[in-house]
C-alpha cells in the first residue's frame, strides 16, 4: 500500500548491518577532500558526525545557534547511556537490548534499525573511554553500571548525573581537534532558515547570522540535520530555551516526510510547575528511580492537608502511603518505562491525591535508600541533582521527599529516514532526536545518548558514503545559482513579513498560549474531541500570530525577538501537525495515549491490526491539509504483544 | 514561603561591539521570590516589549546550570549572590524588597561585548582546539574495560571535567586570566591514563593559545575558584603548572 522504501538490507537480522557495510559504496581518500558536507547542530549526533566525517577527510561545515558547539542541549542529559556490554554478568546481550528497546517503544519502531543501534552500542562506550570521558568506576577500576526504566539488567554507564555533558564534551573535543586540523569549519550563532534543493537533491542551506542578522548561502554535496527535537512546541519542557524544530520543519515543507509527530515523551520526574512566570521545567534524572520511591498519600484528607500546608510528608505513616507504581507494577516497580510512570502519576493527581499547593505533584522519597545505603552513597550517586533541586525548591531532599510531576521531555517523532538515515530528499540526512528512527512510540531512559552517538560516530559516516560515492564527479557549485538566490529571497521576505506585522503581543505571550493548548488538548490524555478543538485553536492562534505579533528592534544586527518569532511561526505549524497525527492514530501506544483506547484497568491499548505503521506526513502547501502516507512495520523476528510491566 | 518584591534593575545597554555602552534603570514590580533571576529578566523584557522598546539581550539556553551559556555579572559577582550556581539557577529569594540590582556583562578583553549583556566567548573554543582533547579518531579503540582506572582517579578527573566553560573565572579575575578553565581540561586529561601520552604537549599548546588570545596571567588571587559555579579547584592550576614545566624541561 505504501511506496515508502526503508532500504532495509537483506539477510538475517543480526547480519544486516555487517552485510550492508560489506556491500556499500565508499569514497576514496583523494575524493573525500573534494566533497563538502554540512552538519547542522552540534549535539551528540551532530558533533560526533562532524568529528568522524572530518577525520575521514571530508570537508565539513558545522553550524549551531549557540555561541559555542559545547552548549547543545545534549549537555543536559543526566542519567546515562546504555550499552549491551554485559560487564555485570546479568544476562545482557545485544539481542536483549534490542528486545527491550522494541518493547519499550511499544512495537512502533523498525526492527533492523533498532538491532543496529544495540549492535553499535558497545563501540560507543569504548570510543568515549578512549576520548577520556570520566565514566564512573568501581574500586577495582572497571566501569560501573546502574539500572534504568523498562529493563531488568544493569547496562547504563554514567558520569555522575552529568553523563550527557561528559559525552558531549568528548564529541565536542573530537570535533575541535578536526577544526584544528582544518577539516571542520565552525559557524556558531548561525541559524538554518532554508534548505536549498537543486535538481531534486539537497545542495546547501541558507543561514541567518544571529549576530549580524545577515542571510548567508552555503553549498554542500550533502546536508545532515542533527538539530534535536521539537518539544518546545509545548513552551514548557525540559528542552533548552533555544531548542527548536525549525530546520526539520523547513525540510518537511520542502518535501521531506515528517514521521510520527505525535510520539512525544512526557518524563515522569520533573520539578513541578510553579507559576505563570515559569520559563522552563527542570528534569530530575530517571536514575533517581533506582533508589527513590514514588508515592502519594493513601487518604484524600492527608493529600488535602499537605496541599494546605497543614501536614508534612514526613508525618505520614508508612501504612498511609500509596507506593502506586510498586502496587500496580510489582515486576518493575518504580522502574517502569516513562510513559507508564507519567500516566500513573497523572491518574493519582486527577483522582485527588496529588500534593504541592497545586495538587499536581507526587513524592519521590529517598528516606529508605538513605537508611539502607547512607547519605554519602546517595550524595555520590545523585549529589548534583539534589543540589539542583534544593536551589530551585528551597527544600532539602535529604530530609523531605522531592516533589515531581510529568513534563514534556523528548520527541520520538521526527524527519522520516531510511536505514541509511537519509530522508526521502536525496542528499538530505537526519540524525539523533531530529529523526524518528529508533524509539518507536516511547524511548527508554539512557537511550537518547546511545542513539545520538550511534548515528553520529558509527552509522552516518558509513551510510552517507553510499550516496557521496555517486557525487564524486559533482564539482562544488556556485552559490549564485538561481536556486540559492530564490531561497535567500524567500527567507528575506519571510523575516520582513514578520518584522512588519507590528502588532501588540510579544512572541512569548503567544508561545505560552500555544503551550497551554498543546498541554490541555494534545498532552498526556488525548481524545478525538479534544484534539479537534485543539486544532481549531491552533489555527486561530496562527492567525493571531501572523497579524498581531510585535517584534521591536531592527532587521540588522542582533535581534533576539526576531529569532524567537521565526521559531514560533514554525512551532505553530508543528503543533497543528502533532495534533493531526494524534487524531489520525486512534490507538494508544507508548507516549501517545488516546483515552478511547485503553484496557479495563487503564493501560494503553494498542491496535496492531490498524496502526502498525509509521505515519509519514507529506506537506501539501500552506493552505492544504498534509497527506498521510504509511510505512508498514513488518516484524519478522519479534512477536508483537501487549506490553506488560506487571 | 513565596513573597513578592519590587526592584530596580540597573542594566548595561550596548548596541554593538564598537558602540559605547551605558547603564539604564528599570522598575519591576511584584516579582515572586520563587522565580529565577532570568525569569525576572523575562518579565522585564515583556514589559519593555509592551512599551515598544527593545528588550535587553542576554545569553541563556538550558536554564538548568549545565550548558554554560548564561553569563551575567550581578551586583559585582559573576552569576550573582549565591554559591555554586549559574545565573539561571539564581532565585529571587536571594534579593530584598526595594533593592537595586546591577547587571553587567562579563568584562574581559578576550570576551568582547556583542550586544547588551552578551559577550563573545569563542576564545574558549580556540583554546580547546589548540589541544583540549585526546588525539583518537573514531573507531579502532580498545575495549572500555581494558585499562583499569582507580575510582579515586576517575572521580578526580570528573571533578575537573565538570567545568561548563561559562567564563565566570575570567570575569572574576582581575587579570582576566583563563587559567582555571585551561587547567581543568589539562588536569582531567592528564589524570587519566588515556590522556597521559600527550599531556605535556597539550598543556603547552593550550597555554600558548590562551596567552595569544589576550587572557592575563595568574597571580593566585583565587577569585576564580570562589566564583566557579562548578567548584573547580585551583589545585588544577597547580597541576597545569607542573605539566607546563615538564614540557619546558623536556625541550
Coordinates of C-alpha atoms in Angstrom, one line a residue, chain B residues 3-157:
Chain B
X3 CA 6.7 36.5 48.8
X4 CA 6.9 39.4 46.2
X5 CA 9.5 42.0 45.5
X6 CA 9.6 45.5 43.9
X7 CA 13.0 46.1 42.5
X8 CA 15.1 48.5 40.4
X9 CA 17.2 46.8 37.7
X10 CA 20.2 48.8 36.6
X11 CA 21.4 47.1 33.5
X12 CA 24.1 47.6 30.9
X13 CA 23.0 48.6 27.4
X14 CA 25.3 48.4 24.4
X15 CA 24.0 48.4 20.8
X16 CA 27.0 46.7 19.2
X17 CA 30.7 45.7 19.8
X18 CA 32.0 49.1 18.7
X19 CA 29.3 51.3 20.3
X20 CA 29.6 53.0 23.7
X21 CA 27.6 51.3 26.5
X22 CA 25.6 52.8 29.3
X23 CA 23.6 51.9 32.4
X24 CA 19.8 52.2 32.3
X25 CA 17.5 51.7 35.2
X26 CA 14.1 50.0 35.2
X27 CA 11.5 49.2 37.8
X28 CA 9.9 45.7 38.1
X29 CA 7.1 45.0 40.4
X30 CA 5.5 42.0 42.2
X31 CA 8.3 39.6 41.4
X32 CA 7.8 36.2 43.0
X33 CA 10.7 35.0 45.2
X34 CA 10.2 31.6 43.6
X35 CA 11.0 32.9 40.2
X36 CA 14.5 32.6 38.8
X37 CA 16.7 35.6 38.1
X38 CA 16.3 35.0 34.3
X39 CA 12.5 34.7 34.7
X40 CA 12.7 38.2 36.3
X41 CA 14.6 39.3 33.2
X42 CA 11.9 37.8 31.0
X43 CA 9.2 39.7 32.9
X44 CA 11.3 42.9 32.5
X45 CA 11.7 42.2 28.7
X46 CA 7.9 41.5 28.4
X47 CA 7.3 44.9 29.9
X48 CA 9.8 46.6 27.6
X49 CA 8.2 45.0 24.5
X50 CA 4.8 46.2 25.7
X51 CA 6.2 49.7 25.8
X52 CA 7.5 49.2 22.3
X53 CA 11.1 49.2 23.5
X54 CA 13.8 46.8 22.5
X55 CA 14.3 44.1 25.1
X56 CA 17.6 43.5 26.9
X57 CA 19.8 40.9 25.1
X58 CA 21.3 38.2 27.3
X59 CA 22.7 34.8 26.7
X60 CA 20.9 31.8 28.2
X61 CA 19.9 28.3 27.0
X62 CA 19.4 25.2 29.2
X63 CA 18.3 27.1 32.3
X64 CA 19.4 24.3 34.5
X65 CA 23.0 25.2 35.1
X66 CA 24.9 22.9 32.7
X67 CA 25.2 24.5 29.3
X68 CA 27.3 27.4 30.5
X69 CA 25.7 29.9 28.2
X70 CA 24.3 32.4 30.9
X71 CA 26.8 34.9 31.9
X72 CA 25.7 37.8 34.0
X73 CA 27.7 39.9 36.4
X74 CA 25.2 40.7 39.1
X75 CA 25.9 43.1 42.0
X76 CA 29.6 42.7 41.4
X77 CA 29.7 38.9 41.3
X78 CA 29.7 36.5 38.3
X79 CA 26.5 34.6 38.4
X80 CA 25.3 36.8 41.3
X81 CA 24.9 36.5 45.1
X82 CA 24.7 32.7 45.7
X83 CA 27.3 30.0 45.7
X84 CA 27.9 27.1 43.3
X85 CA 25.3 28.1 40.8
X86 CA 25.0 29.7 37.4
X87 CA 22.9 32.8 36.7
X88 CA 19.9 30.6 35.6
X89 CA 19.9 28.9 39.0
X90 CA 19.9 32.1 40.9
X91 CA 16.5 32.6 42.6
X92 CA 14.9 35.9 43.5
X93 CA 14.6 34.8 47.2
X94 CA 18.3 35.9 47.3
X95 CA 17.2 39.6 47.0
X96 CA 15.5 42.0 49.3
X97 CA 12.4 44.1 48.5
X98 CA 13.3 47.5 47.2
X99 CA 16.8 46.6 46.3
X100 CA 18.6 48.0 43.2
X101 CA 20.3 45.1 41.3
X102 CA 23.2 46.0 38.9
X103 CA 23.6 43.7 35.9
X104 CA 26.6 43.8 33.7
X105 CA 28.2 41.6 31.0
X106 CA 31.4 39.6 31.7
X107 CA 34.2 42.2 31.4
X108 CA 37.4 40.9 29.8
X109 CA 39.4 41.9 26.7
X110 CA 39.2 38.4 25.3
X111 CA 35.4 38.4 25.7
X112 CA 34.2 41.5 23.6
X113 CA 30.6 42.6 24.1
X114 CA 28.4 41.7 21.2
X115 CA 25.2 43.4 22.5
X116 CA 24.0 44.5 25.9
X117 CA 24.9 41.6 28.2
X118 CA 26.1 39.2 25.5
X119 CA 29.8 38.6 25.1
X120 CA 31.8 36.6 22.6
X121 CA 33.5 33.6 24.2
X122 CA 34.8 31.9 21.1
X123 CA 38.3 32.3 22.6
X124 CA 37.4 29.3 24.8
X125 CA 36.7 27.2 21.7
X126 CA 40.0 28.2 20.2
X127 CA 41.9 27.1 23.4
X128 CA 40.2 23.7 23.2
X129 CA 41.0 23.4 19.5
X130 CA 44.7 24.1 20.4
X131 CA 44.9 20.8 22.3
X132 CA 42.0 20.2 24.7
X133 CA 41.4 16.6 23.7
X134 CA 42.9 13.1 23.4
X135 CA 44.0 12.6 19.8
X136 CA 42.0 9.5 19.0
X137 CA 39.8 9.1 15.9
X138 CA 36.5 7.3 15.6
X139 CA 36.8 3.5 15.8
X140 CA 39.8 1.3 16.3
X141 CA 40.0 1.8 20.1
X142 CA 40.4 -0.9 22.8
X143 CA 37.6 -2.2 25.0
X144 CA 36.4 0.2 27.6
X145 CA 37.5 -2.1 30.5
X146 CA 40.9 -2.7 29.0
X147 CA 42.5 -0.1 31.2
X148 CA 41.5 -0.2 34.9
X149 CA 41.2 3.4 36.3
X150 CA 41.1 3.6 40.1
X151 CA 37.9 5.0 41.3
X152 CA 39.5 8.0 43.1
X153 CA 41.4 9.0 39.9
X154 CA 38.2 8.7 37.9
X155 CA 36.4 10.9 40.5
X156 CA 39.2 13.5 40.4
X157 CA 39.1 13.6 36.6

